Short mmCIF file of C-alpha atoms and ligand atoms in Angstrom, two decimals:
data_model
loop_
_atom_site.label_atom_id
_atom_site.label_comp_id
_atom_site.label_asym_id
_atom_site.label_seq_id
_atom_site.Cartn_x
_atom_site.Cartn_y
_atom_site.Cartn_z
CA MET A 1 -32.75 7.92 54.29
CA LYS A 2 -36.19 6.55 52.75
CA PHE A 3 -37.29 6.61 48.98
CA LEU A 4 -40.16 8.78 50.34
CA GLU A 5 -40.98 9.98 53.94
CA ALA A 6 -44.04 12.12 54.77
CA ARG A 7 -44.10 14.55 58.08
CA GLN A 8 -46.85 15.40 59.40
CA LEU A 9 -48.89 15.68 55.65
CA THR A 10 -51.81 18.25 56.68
CA LYS A 11 -55.03 18.88 53.91
CA ARG A 12 -58.09 20.75 55.23
CA PHE A 13 -61.15 20.63 52.83
CA GLY A 14 -62.99 24.16 55.13
CA GLY A 15 -63.69 22.78 58.15
CA LEU A 16 -63.01 19.12 57.55
CA THR A 17 -59.18 18.05 57.91
CA ALA A 18 -59.17 14.90 55.94
CA VAL A 19 -55.40 14.27 56.72
CA ASP A 20 -54.02 15.22 60.00
CA ASN A 21 -50.52 15.24 60.97
CA VAL A 22 -49.84 11.58 59.24
CA ASP A 23 -45.98 10.42 59.33
CA PHE A 24 -44.98 7.75 57.05
CA ASP A 25 -42.39 6.24 54.27
CA VAL A 26 -41.41 3.93 52.35
CA ASP A 27 -38.47 2.33 50.11
CA LYS A 28 -37.73 1.30 46.98
CA GLY A 29 -38.22 -2.82 47.25
CA GLU A 30 -41.61 -1.96 49.97
CA ILE A 31 -45.05 -2.26 49.36
CA LEU A 32 -46.83 -0.31 52.91
CA GLY A 33 -50.49 -0.33 53.36
CA LEU A 34 -52.68 2.41 54.10
CA ILE A 35 -56.15 0.76 55.56
CA GLY A 36 -58.94 3.21 56.91
CA PRO A 37 -62.52 4.04 56.50
CA ASN A 38 -64.09 4.76 54.28
CA GLY A 39 -63.80 8.56 53.72
CA SER A 40 -60.76 7.93 56.29
CA GLY A 41 -58.35 10.31 54.41
CA LYS A 42 -56.67 7.80 52.30
CA SER A 43 -56.88 8.22 48.76
CA THR A 44 -56.74 13.08 49.51
CA THR A 45 -52.92 11.34 50.90
CA MET A 46 -52.19 9.43 48.06
CA SER A 47 -53.28 13.32 46.19
CA LEU A 48 -50.77 14.63 47.85
CA ILE A 49 -48.33 13.41 47.47
CA MET A 50 -48.98 12.72 43.06
CA GLY A 51 -49.72 16.73 42.91
CA LEU A 52 -53.25 16.59 43.34
CA HIS A 53 -53.54 18.70 46.07
CA LYS A 54 -51.48 20.88 48.02
CA PRO A 55 -50.96 20.44 51.57
CA ASP A 56 -51.76 22.80 53.58
CA ALA A 57 -48.27 21.66 56.42
CA GLY A 58 -46.09 19.33 56.43
CA SER A 59 -43.70 17.98 53.53
CA ILE A 60 -43.12 14.77 51.70
CA HIS A 61 -39.68 13.96 50.59
CA LEU A 62 -38.85 12.02 47.89
CA ASN A 63 -35.19 10.64 47.12
CA GLY A 64 -34.54 13.20 50.02
CA VAL A 65 -35.79 16.74 47.80
CA ASP A 66 -39.69 17.59 49.55
CA ILE A 67 -41.85 17.60 45.96
CA ALA A 68 -44.93 19.09 48.56
CA GLY A 69 -47.03 21.61 46.85
CA TRP A 70 -45.37 20.87 43.47
CA THR A 71 -46.78 20.61 40.92
CA PRO A 72 -48.99 16.67 39.43
CA ASN A 73 -46.42 17.12 36.39
CA ARG A 74 -43.38 17.90 37.85
CA ILE A 75 -44.29 15.20 40.84
CA ALA A 76 -44.86 12.80 37.97
CA GLY A 77 -41.66 13.65 36.36
CA MET A 78 -40.15 13.18 39.22
CA GLY A 79 -40.83 9.16 38.87
CA VAL A 80 -44.02 8.76 40.47
CA SER A 81 -47.66 7.21 39.17
CA MET A 82 -50.82 6.81 40.96
CA VAL A 83 -53.67 4.58 40.15
CA PHE A 84 -56.94 6.33 40.82
CA GLN A 85 -60.01 5.01 41.97
CA HIS A 86 -62.08 5.73 39.88
CA SER A 87 -61.39 5.16 36.11
CA ARG A 88 -61.69 7.63 33.77
CA PRO A 89 -60.67 6.49 30.02
CA LEU A 90 -60.92 9.27 27.22
CA GLN A 91 -63.61 7.81 26.00
CA GLN A 92 -62.38 8.97 22.10
CA GLN A 93 -59.20 6.35 22.16
CA THR A 94 -58.70 3.61 21.97
CA VAL A 95 -57.34 1.28 24.93
CA LEU A 96 -54.28 1.32 23.25
CA GLN A 97 -53.97 5.25 22.87
CA ASN A 98 -55.04 5.58 26.45
CA VAL A 99 -51.55 4.09 27.10
CA LEU A 100 -50.16 6.13 24.61
CA LEU A 101 -51.16 9.41 26.06
CA ALA A 102 -50.08 8.53 28.87
CA CYS A 103 -46.49 8.40 28.38
CA LEU A 104 -46.29 11.35 26.07
CA PRO A 105 -42.99 13.22 27.19
CA ASN A 106 -43.74 16.48 29.92
CA LYS A 107 -43.04 19.55 26.30
CA VAL A 108 -45.15 21.19 24.00
CA THR A 109 -42.10 20.54 21.36
CA HIS A 110 -42.14 16.89 21.58
CA LEU A 111 -45.76 15.61 20.88
CA ARG A 112 -44.74 11.71 19.80
CA VAL A 113 -44.31 9.04 21.37
CA SER A 114 -40.83 7.59 20.89
CA ASP A 115 -40.70 3.53 19.51
CA ALA A 116 -39.14 2.38 22.98
CA GLN A 117 -42.63 4.41 24.51
CA ARG A 118 -44.41 2.47 21.95
CA GLU A 119 -43.94 -0.67 22.90
CA LYS A 120 -43.47 -0.29 27.07
CA ALA A 121 -47.46 1.10 26.58
CA ILE A 122 -47.70 -2.88 24.85
CA GLU A 123 -45.82 -4.34 27.58
CA SER A 124 -46.91 -3.07 30.26
CA LEU A 125 -51.40 -4.06 28.05
CA ARG A 126 -49.35 -7.52 28.12
CA LEU A 127 -48.23 -7.03 32.15
CA VAL A 128 -51.94 -6.43 32.99
CA GLY A 129 -53.57 -8.68 30.79
CA LEU A 130 -54.88 -6.58 28.15
CA ASN A 131 -53.38 -8.08 25.15
CA GLY A 132 -55.87 -8.82 22.72
CA VAL A 133 -57.92 -5.45 23.14
CA HIS A 134 -55.79 -2.41 22.13
CA ASP A 135 -57.91 -1.54 19.29
CA LYS A 136 -61.12 -1.69 21.47
CA ALA A 137 -62.71 1.66 23.06
CA PRO A 138 -62.58 2.11 26.97
CA SER A 139 -66.80 1.43 26.96
CA GLU A 140 -66.25 -1.51 26.24
CA LEU A 141 -64.34 -2.89 28.27
CA PRO A 142 -65.99 -4.76 31.64
CA PHE A 143 -65.83 -3.32 34.93
CA ALA A 144 -62.15 -4.60 35.86
CA GLY A 145 -60.56 -3.84 32.23
CA LEU A 146 -60.88 -0.60 32.41
CA ARG A 147 -58.91 -1.05 36.25
CA ARG A 148 -56.38 -3.10 34.37
CA LEU A 149 -56.17 -0.01 32.36
CA GLU A 150 -56.16 2.73 34.58
CA VAL A 151 -52.63 0.21 35.80
CA ALA A 152 -50.52 0.36 32.47
CA LYS A 153 -51.11 3.63 32.38
CA ALA A 154 -49.65 4.25 35.46
CA LEU A 155 -46.77 1.25 34.43
CA ALA A 156 -46.28 2.43 31.20
CA ARG A 157 -44.38 5.74 33.19
CA ASP A 158 -42.17 3.21 34.36
CA PRO A 159 -42.41 4.72 38.34
CA ASP A 160 -39.73 4.43 40.94
CA LEU A 161 -42.82 5.51 43.08
CA LEU A 162 -46.78 3.75 42.52
CA LEU A 163 -49.74 4.44 44.09
CA LEU A 164 -52.12 2.03 43.63
CA ASP A 165 -55.81 3.21 45.33
CA GLU A 166 -58.32 -0.10 45.17
CA PRO A 167 -56.91 -1.76 42.67
CA PHE A 168 -58.58 -4.84 43.54
CA ALA A 169 -62.04 -3.44 43.84
CA GLY A 170 -64.98 -5.17 41.96
CA LEU A 171 -61.80 -7.96 40.92
CA SER A 172 -63.01 -11.88 41.50
CA ALA A 173 -60.65 -13.85 43.74
CA GLY A 174 -58.67 -15.15 40.76
CA GLU A 175 -57.87 -11.36 39.14
CA VAL A 176 -57.41 -10.89 42.58
CA ARG A 177 -54.72 -13.44 42.72
CA GLU A 178 -53.42 -12.13 39.43
CA PHE A 179 -52.80 -8.77 40.41
CA SER A 180 -50.85 -9.28 43.47
CA ASP A 181 -48.74 -11.31 41.16
CA LEU A 182 -48.50 -8.19 39.29
CA ILE A 183 -47.81 -5.85 42.72
CA ARG A 184 -45.03 -8.55 44.04
CA HIS A 185 -43.30 -8.55 40.29
CA LEU A 186 -43.33 -4.66 41.13
CA LYS A 187 -41.71 -4.76 44.22
CA GLY A 188 -39.59 -7.23 43.10
CA SER A 189 -38.24 -5.02 40.52
CA GLY A 190 -37.18 -2.20 42.73
CA ARG A 191 -40.41 -0.24 43.46
CA ALA A 192 -41.67 1.29 45.88
CA LEU A 193 -45.40 0.83 46.71
CA ILE A 194 -48.38 2.66 48.33
CA LEU A 195 -51.36 0.20 48.01
CA VAL A 196 -54.68 1.07 49.73
CA ASP A 197 -57.50 -1.17 49.29
CA HIS A 198 -60.18 -2.07 51.48
CA ASN A 199 -59.63 -6.16 50.78
CA VAL A 200 -58.34 -6.50 53.68
CA LYS A 201 -56.88 -10.35 53.15
CA SER A 202 -55.05 -9.01 49.88
CA VAL A 203 -53.24 -6.13 51.36
CA ALA A 204 -51.63 -7.95 54.34
CA ALA A 205 -50.79 -11.08 52.09
CA LEU A 206 -48.60 -7.86 50.38
CA VAL A 207 -48.09 -5.67 52.18
CA ASP A 208 -44.25 -5.28 54.33
CA ARG A 209 -46.16 -2.39 56.32
CA ALA A 210 -49.31 -1.06 57.26
CA VAL A 211 -50.62 2.46 58.25
CA ALA A 212 -54.48 2.35 60.09
CA MET A 213 -56.05 5.80 59.08
CA SER A 214 -59.31 7.25 60.81
CA SER A 215 -60.44 10.80 60.48
CA GLY A 216 -57.19 11.86 58.85
CA GLN A 217 -54.99 10.85 61.83
CA ARG A 218 -52.57 7.89 62.05
CA ILE A 219 -54.43 5.36 64.45
CA ALA A 220 -52.10 2.55 64.09
CA GLU A 221 -48.35 1.00 62.07
CA GLY A 222 -45.89 -1.99 61.83
CA SER A 223 -46.84 -5.26 60.71
CA PRO A 224 -50.14 -5.99 58.17
CA ARG A 225 -50.69 -8.51 61.73
CA ASP A 226 -50.14 -6.64 64.44
CA VAL A 227 -52.33 -3.21 62.33
CA LEU A 228 -55.18 -5.90 61.83
CA ALA A 229 -55.30 -7.04 65.50
CA ASN A 230 -54.92 -3.93 66.73
CA ALA A 231 -57.95 -3.01 69.08
CA ASP A 232 -58.96 0.12 67.70
CA VAL A 233 -58.55 -0.20 63.54
CA ARG A 234 -61.02 -3.30 64.96
CA ARG A 235 -63.20 -0.16 66.42
CA VAL A 236 -63.34 1.90 63.50
CA TYR A 237 -63.17 0.01 60.48
CA LEU A 238 -62.96 -4.56 60.70
CA GLY A 239 -65.77 -4.11 62.43
CA SER A 240 -66.77 -7.77 63.58
CA GLN A 241 -65.48 -9.80 60.23
CA SER A 242 -68.06 -12.62 61.46
CA ASP A 243 -70.81 -14.62 59.49
CA THR A 244 -73.22 -13.81 62.98
CA VAL A 245 -75.26 -11.80 60.09
CA ALA A 246 -77.72 -14.07 58.61
CA PRO A 247 -80.75 -14.38 57.57
CA GLU A 248 -83.34 -15.98 60.17
CA VAL A 249 -85.54 -17.55 57.84
CA ARG A 250 -84.27 -18.48 54.01
CA ARG A 251 -86.43 -18.59 51.54
CA ASP A 252 -84.57 -20.73 49.00
CA ASP A 253 -87.92 -23.74 49.50
CA SER A 254 -90.99 -21.80 49.36
CA ASP A 255 -93.35 -22.76 46.76
CA ALA A 256 -94.21 -18.08 46.20
CA PRO A 257 -93.90 -16.99 43.53
CA PRO A 258 -90.78 -15.02 42.21
CA VAL A 259 -91.47 -11.00 42.11
CA LEU A 260 -89.43 -11.37 38.75
CA ARG A 261 -89.17 -14.10 36.36
CA VAL A 262 -86.18 -13.69 33.21
CA LYS A 263 -87.18 -16.05 30.47
CA ASN A 264 -84.61 -17.10 27.59
CA LEU A 265 -82.88 -13.47 28.24
CA ASN A 266 -80.64 -12.74 24.98
CA VAL A 267 -78.26 -9.76 24.16
CA PHE A 268 -76.09 -8.73 22.25
CA TYR A 269 -73.78 -5.53 21.62
CA GLY A 270 -73.65 -5.75 17.46
CA LYS A 271 -72.45 -8.91 17.24
CA ALA A 272 -70.87 -10.61 20.23
CA GLN A 273 -73.43 -12.18 22.47
CA ALA A 274 -73.67 -10.74 25.49
CA LEU A 275 -76.45 -12.92 27.06
CA SER A 276 -77.78 -16.03 26.14
CA ASN A 277 -81.69 -17.73 27.15
CA VAL A 278 -80.46 -16.47 30.85
CA SER A 279 -83.19 -17.35 32.86
CA ILE A 280 -83.72 -16.77 36.08
CA ASP A 281 -86.72 -16.49 39.12
CA VAL A 282 -86.40 -13.80 41.71
CA VAL A 283 -87.74 -15.04 45.29
CA ASP A 284 -89.83 -12.73 46.11
CA LYS A 285 -88.94 -10.46 49.83
CA GLY A 286 -86.21 -12.28 49.57
CA VAL A 287 -82.46 -11.72 48.31
CA THR A 288 -81.48 -13.62 45.21
CA ALA A 289 -77.44 -13.53 44.07
CA VAL A 290 -75.72 -13.60 40.73
CA VAL A 291 -72.07 -14.15 40.98
CA GLY A 292 -69.79 -15.02 38.18
CA LEU A 293 -66.39 -13.42 36.70
CA ASN A 294 -65.70 -10.08 35.19
CA GLY A 295 -67.48 -9.44 32.66
CA ALA A 296 -69.71 -13.23 32.51
CA GLY A 297 -72.64 -11.08 31.56
CA LYS A 298 -74.42 -9.88 35.14
CA THR A 299 -74.30 -5.90 34.39
CA SER A 300 -75.61 -7.06 31.36
CA LEU A 301 -78.65 -9.11 32.62
CA PHE A 302 -79.19 -5.65 34.96
CA ASN A 303 -79.24 -3.80 32.09
CA ALA A 304 -81.57 -5.39 30.38
CA ILE A 305 -84.00 -6.17 32.91
CA ALA A 306 -83.95 -1.74 33.87
CA GLY A 307 -84.73 -1.54 29.98
CA LEU A 308 -81.01 0.55 29.87
CA LEU A 309 -80.43 -2.73 27.55
CA PRO A 310 -82.04 -3.96 24.11
CA SER A 311 -83.04 -7.59 24.71
CA ARG A 312 -84.65 -10.31 23.69
CA GLY A 313 -86.73 -12.74 26.04
CA GLU A 314 -89.18 -12.87 28.43
CA ILE A 315 -88.77 -10.06 30.96
CA SER A 316 -92.45 -10.11 33.80
CA VAL A 317 -92.89 -8.96 36.79
CA ARG A 318 -96.18 -11.67 38.44
CA ASP A 319 -96.84 -12.90 34.70
CA ARG A 320 -96.75 -9.03 33.75
CA SER A 321 -93.91 -8.56 31.21
CA ILE A 322 -92.13 -5.38 31.46
CA ALA A 323 -89.83 -6.52 28.55
CA GLY A 324 -89.29 -3.24 26.29
CA MET A 325 -91.12 -0.78 28.65
CA PRO A 326 -88.82 2.78 28.60
CA ALA A 327 -86.94 2.91 31.58
CA TYR A 328 -88.59 5.45 33.62
CA GLU A 329 -91.41 3.07 33.62
CA ILE A 330 -89.23 0.63 34.73
CA ALA A 331 -87.65 2.53 37.90
CA ARG A 332 -91.10 3.93 38.05
CA SER A 333 -93.43 0.47 38.28
CA GLY A 334 -90.77 0.11 41.80
CA ILE A 335 -87.97 -1.79 39.53
CA VAL A 336 -84.76 0.36 40.37
CA LEU A 337 -81.19 -0.62 39.87
CA CYS A 338 -78.80 0.77 41.52
CA PRO A 339 -75.79 0.60 38.66
CA GLU A 340 -72.37 -0.95 39.85
CA SER A 341 -70.77 2.94 37.70
CA ARG A 342 -73.22 4.58 40.14
CA GLU A 343 -74.15 7.67 38.00
CA LEU A 344 -74.44 9.77 40.66
CA PHE A 345 -74.85 14.00 39.80
CA GLY A 346 -71.66 15.06 40.98
CA ASP A 347 -71.42 19.00 40.76
CA MET A 348 -74.58 18.40 43.03
CA SER A 349 -74.70 18.38 46.76
CA VAL A 350 -75.79 14.35 48.80
CA LEU A 351 -78.82 15.69 49.63
CA GLU A 352 -80.28 16.75 46.04
CA ASN A 353 -79.08 13.53 45.51
CA LEU A 354 -81.02 11.63 47.50
CA LYS A 355 -84.13 14.22 46.91
CA LEU A 356 -84.15 13.26 43.22
CA GLY A 357 -84.27 9.36 44.38
CA GLY A 358 -87.21 10.92 46.48
CA MET A 359 -88.71 12.77 43.28
CA HIS A 360 -92.41 11.09 43.11
CA LEU A 361 -92.89 10.91 47.36
CA SER A 362 -94.79 13.00 49.27
CA ALA A 363 -93.57 15.93 50.94
CA ALA A 364 -93.91 13.80 54.48
CA ASP A 365 -93.26 10.83 52.41
CA LEU A 366 -89.71 12.23 51.68
CA ARG A 367 -89.36 13.03 55.19
CA GLU A 368 -89.58 9.66 56.21
CA ARG A 369 -87.35 8.21 53.70
CA LEU A 370 -85.02 10.23 53.83
CA GLU A 371 -83.98 9.56 57.76
CA PHE A 372 -84.70 5.46 57.25
CA VAL A 373 -81.00 6.06 54.55
CA GLU A 374 -79.65 8.11 56.93
CA GLN A 375 -80.09 6.09 59.42
CA ILE A 376 -78.82 3.19 57.63
CA PHE A 377 -75.96 5.81 56.29
CA PRO A 378 -75.29 8.71 58.66
CA ARG A 379 -72.23 10.07 56.63
CA LEU A 380 -74.63 11.25 54.29
CA ALA A 381 -76.85 12.91 56.85
CA GLU A 382 -73.36 14.67 58.33
CA ARG A 383 -72.26 15.42 54.44
CA ARG A 384 -75.78 16.80 53.09
CA ARG A 385 -74.55 19.80 51.75
CA GLN A 386 -71.17 18.18 49.86
CA TYR A 387 -70.70 18.09 46.37
CA ALA A 388 -70.97 14.06 45.29
CA ARG A 389 -68.12 14.51 43.22
CA THR A 390 -66.02 15.19 46.20
CA LEU A 391 -67.04 12.30 48.32
CA SER A 392 -64.77 9.28 49.17
CA GLY A 393 -65.03 6.14 47.41
CA GLY A 394 -66.66 4.76 50.07
CA GLU A 395 -68.87 7.66 50.39
CA GLN A 396 -69.51 7.27 46.67
CA GLN A 397 -71.47 4.38 47.03
CA GLN A 398 -73.55 4.60 49.81
CA LEU A 399 -75.12 7.60 48.33
CA ALA A 400 -75.42 5.76 45.80
CA ILE A 401 -77.03 2.77 47.23
CA GLY A 402 -78.83 5.15 49.46
CA ARG A 403 -80.90 7.56 46.57
CA ALA A 404 -81.84 3.75 45.09
CA LEU A 405 -83.56 3.52 48.24
CA MET A 406 -84.98 6.47 48.23
CA MET A 407 -87.32 5.65 45.52
CA LYS A 408 -89.06 2.83 47.53
CA PRO A 409 -88.19 -0.14 45.07
CA LYS A 410 -89.99 -3.67 45.32
CA LEU A 411 -87.49 -5.09 43.63
CA LEU A 412 -83.58 -3.27 44.18
CA LEU A 413 -81.19 -4.89 42.33
CA ILE A 414 -77.76 -4.04 43.43
CA ASP A 415 -75.30 -3.86 41.03
CA GLU A 416 -70.98 -4.76 43.20
CA PRO A 417 -73.19 -3.24 46.49
CA THR A 418 -69.66 -4.17 48.07
CA LEU A 419 -67.69 -1.91 45.63
CA GLY A 420 -65.46 0.16 47.80
CA LEU A 421 -66.37 -0.29 51.64
CA ALA A 422 -64.90 -0.51 54.10
CA PRO A 423 -65.24 -4.17 55.76
CA ILE A 424 -67.47 -2.43 58.81
CA VAL A 425 -69.39 -0.77 56.42
CA MET A 426 -70.58 -4.06 54.96
CA ASP A 427 -71.51 -5.52 58.32
CA ILE A 428 -74.14 -1.83 58.33
CA ILE A 429 -75.02 -3.75 54.44
CA SER A 430 -75.35 -7.07 55.87
CA GLU A 431 -77.70 -5.13 58.84
CA SER A 432 -79.73 -3.54 56.45
CA ILE A 433 -80.42 -6.39 54.08
CA GLU A 434 -81.66 -8.21 57.30
CA ALA A 435 -83.86 -5.36 58.77
CA LEU A 436 -85.45 -5.06 54.89
CA ARG A 437 -85.86 -8.11 54.44
CA LYS A 438 -87.65 -8.86 57.63
CA SER A 439 -89.82 -5.04 56.56
CA GLY A 440 -91.26 -7.96 54.01
CA GLU A 441 -90.95 -4.41 51.65
CA LEU A 442 -88.53 -5.21 49.27
CA SER A 443 -87.24 -8.32 47.47
CA LEU A 444 -83.00 -7.76 46.74
CA LEU A 445 -81.25 -9.28 43.33
CA LEU A 446 -77.48 -8.78 43.73
CA ALA A 447 -74.45 -9.25 41.66
CA GLU A 448 -71.58 -9.92 43.28
CA GLN A 449 -67.65 -10.87 43.10
CA ASN A 450 -67.42 -11.09 46.76
CA MET A 451 -69.35 -14.52 47.28
CA VAL A 452 -68.39 -14.59 51.08
CA PHE A 453 -71.02 -11.64 51.18
CA ALA A 454 -73.94 -12.55 48.48
CA SER A 455 -73.62 -16.84 50.33
CA ARG A 456 -74.51 -14.89 53.60
CA HIS A 457 -77.48 -12.94 52.31
CA ALA A 458 -78.89 -14.48 49.52
CA ASP A 459 -82.23 -17.41 49.50
CA SER A 460 -80.98 -18.32 45.62
CA VAL A 461 -77.45 -18.34 43.10
CA TYR A 462 -77.33 -17.72 39.87
CA LEU A 463 -73.28 -18.17 38.69
CA VAL A 464 -73.51 -16.43 34.99
CA GLU A 465 -70.30 -17.70 32.88
CA HIS A 466 -69.79 -16.20 29.28
CA GLY A 467 -73.22 -14.91 29.19
CA SER A 468 -75.65 -18.08 30.50
CA ILE A 469 -76.18 -19.51 33.50
CA GLU A 470 -74.47 -22.15 34.08
CA TRP A 471 -74.80 -23.65 38.27
CA SER A 472 -78.48 -22.47 40.29
CA GLY A 473 -79.37 -23.31 43.25
CA PRO A 474 -80.17 -22.72 47.15
CA ALA A 475 -77.23 -20.31 48.45
CA HIS A 476 -76.11 -22.96 51.12
CA GLN A 477 -75.13 -25.73 48.40
CA PHE A 478 -72.79 -23.07 46.31
CA VAL A 479 -69.96 -23.34 47.94
CA GLU A 480 -69.78 -27.23 47.34
CA GLN A 481 -71.14 -27.66 44.25
CA ALA A 482 -70.44 -24.56 42.43
CA GLY A 483 -67.53 -22.57 45.34
CA SER A 484 -64.59 -23.95 42.73
CA LYS A 485 -65.52 -21.38 39.54
CA ILE A 486 -65.55 -18.53 41.48
CA LEU A 487 -63.43 -18.53 45.18
N1 LIG B 1 -62.70 18.27 47.75
C1 LIG B 1 -63.68 18.33 49.19
N2 LIG B 1 -64.08 18.97 49.81
C2 LIG B 1 -65.08 18.30 51.07
N3 LIG B 1 -64.67 17.19 51.02
C3 LIG B 1 -63.25 16.55 50.27
C4 LIG B 1 -63.15 16.97 49.64
N4 LIG B 1 -63.07 15.84 49.00
C5 LIG B 1 -62.85 15.12 49.89
N5 LIG B 1 -63.31 15.57 50.82
C6 LIG B 1 -63.84 14.67 51.89
O1 LIG B 1 -62.66 13.37 52.80
C7 LIG B 1 -62.42 12.60 53.74
C8 LIG B 1 -61.28 12.54 53.24
O2 LIG B 1 -61.35 11.09 51.82
P1 LIG B 1 -60.71 10.55 50.47
O3 LIG B 1 -61.34 10.51 49.84
O4 LIG B 1 -59.23 11.20 50.48
O5 LIG B 1 -61.11 8.61 52.15
P2 LIG B 1 -60.77 7.46 51.67
O6 LIG B 1 -60.30 7.77 52.70
O7 LIG B 1 -59.61 6.93 50.42
O8 LIG B 1 -61.76 6.88 51.63
P3 LIG B 1 -62.32 5.71 50.26
O9 LIG B 1 -62.24 4.46 51.59
O10 LIG B 1 -64.06 5.78 50.70
O11 LIG B 1 -61.99 5.80 48.95
C9 LIG B 1 -63.59 12.42 52.60
O12 LIG B 1 -64.90 11.98 54.32
C10 LIG B 1 -64.50 12.97 51.95
O13 LIG B 1 -65.87 13.22 51.88
MG1 LIG B 2 -60.66 6.65 48.42
#
């Protein structure tokens, strides 16, 4: 008997079978990898184990007990913890308080955390590298910090089975290595783990076995090597995985004036300086990438350009200053931000979210634009009426980019475009970026951790470190001259 045994697990949402008759096992001291395209049912499978959804059919035996359909608190009491795909900390509480809350015993009569649990919480924060920020508000943490906080919350409960839904999303290569070490350590201490992530190489390096899913079904199982070599898995999930999509012409050596110029930009959060004297030129009708570790200042730069953050310095479009302009005017002028946090309207449908982006268009333009966006992301066309909040992680990312494209941007700023996307969808985005480049319709500014993706498309690259530009130049020189800082 394995520690966890799932048999014929099935979950339907209306007419959609999100998890379809799936079997898998995982034992203590073992990591099972779950891979598959966006919307293939990975998060739903994890939610079924955690009790967040009730299966329509099938069994889940944990240590010999069938827990299928139990409430999440009972399942948590059996030693199961989950790191969710989306970080949702309590904003009124500090980082440490968030972890302490996760440790509260499962009894109304016990609302105090024991000293031992407090120590456990502090130890968990140390393990995930959040030592110095106990008293900060979660809103002060960068994206990766929030992911770390989620892991700390799960660890503080000392789980026997840990479900990790995309722990690597948005992390830089170095951070992924650190997290991988932590996951190995957890396995070594005799826990069972299930890992879902689109960082295929890192998953393959970690897991003992992999299960691949597609449209809710298990399509392959075996060693990570065999599963990744499987023809079906390659077709539905991995795509080409090649660098074939590349710009025909790079614009790094053109003398054309930049579409957007940022000069000596400074941003402060209270007394802390997030950006100091940042200057960048965004290539007209080309692709400019801003790369750097988490917390380096990429998001602050993008938010400042979009008018969402007060800043000092020059931001100009064709010699016209936009610094200090309200965010909506900047957006209307054609400079559109697709934020890392997506900011979708969860209780509105896919179509309503898209239409909001195209609110200023005439009926005919709106229709034409919708067609264009749905052609890039066919999943959005299939799910027009689905609530945005019920979309899978990668589907939400497609909607966020789609909504930004609906605005017909002249300059599109995408903060972490590849976040949570299956490799095959990255291929689609790659192709779209090149198609947009060819159409001469728009200029792109990307903030990326994924250097392979960024350097595939970018004409010019800026490396940000601790709020300053540390290197800039044509993309093809980046790896050689500055790659060691991020790769
Ligand atoms: N409450 C719901 N109502 C309707 N459809 C849902 C609901 N929850 C999930 N789905 C759909 O079920 C499918 C499986 O979703 P799931 O979140 O499990 O995918 P995933 O494999 O985790 O994908 P990703 O890699 O993008 O996170 C998706 O197409 C999603 O849109
Ligand atoms: Mg998911």
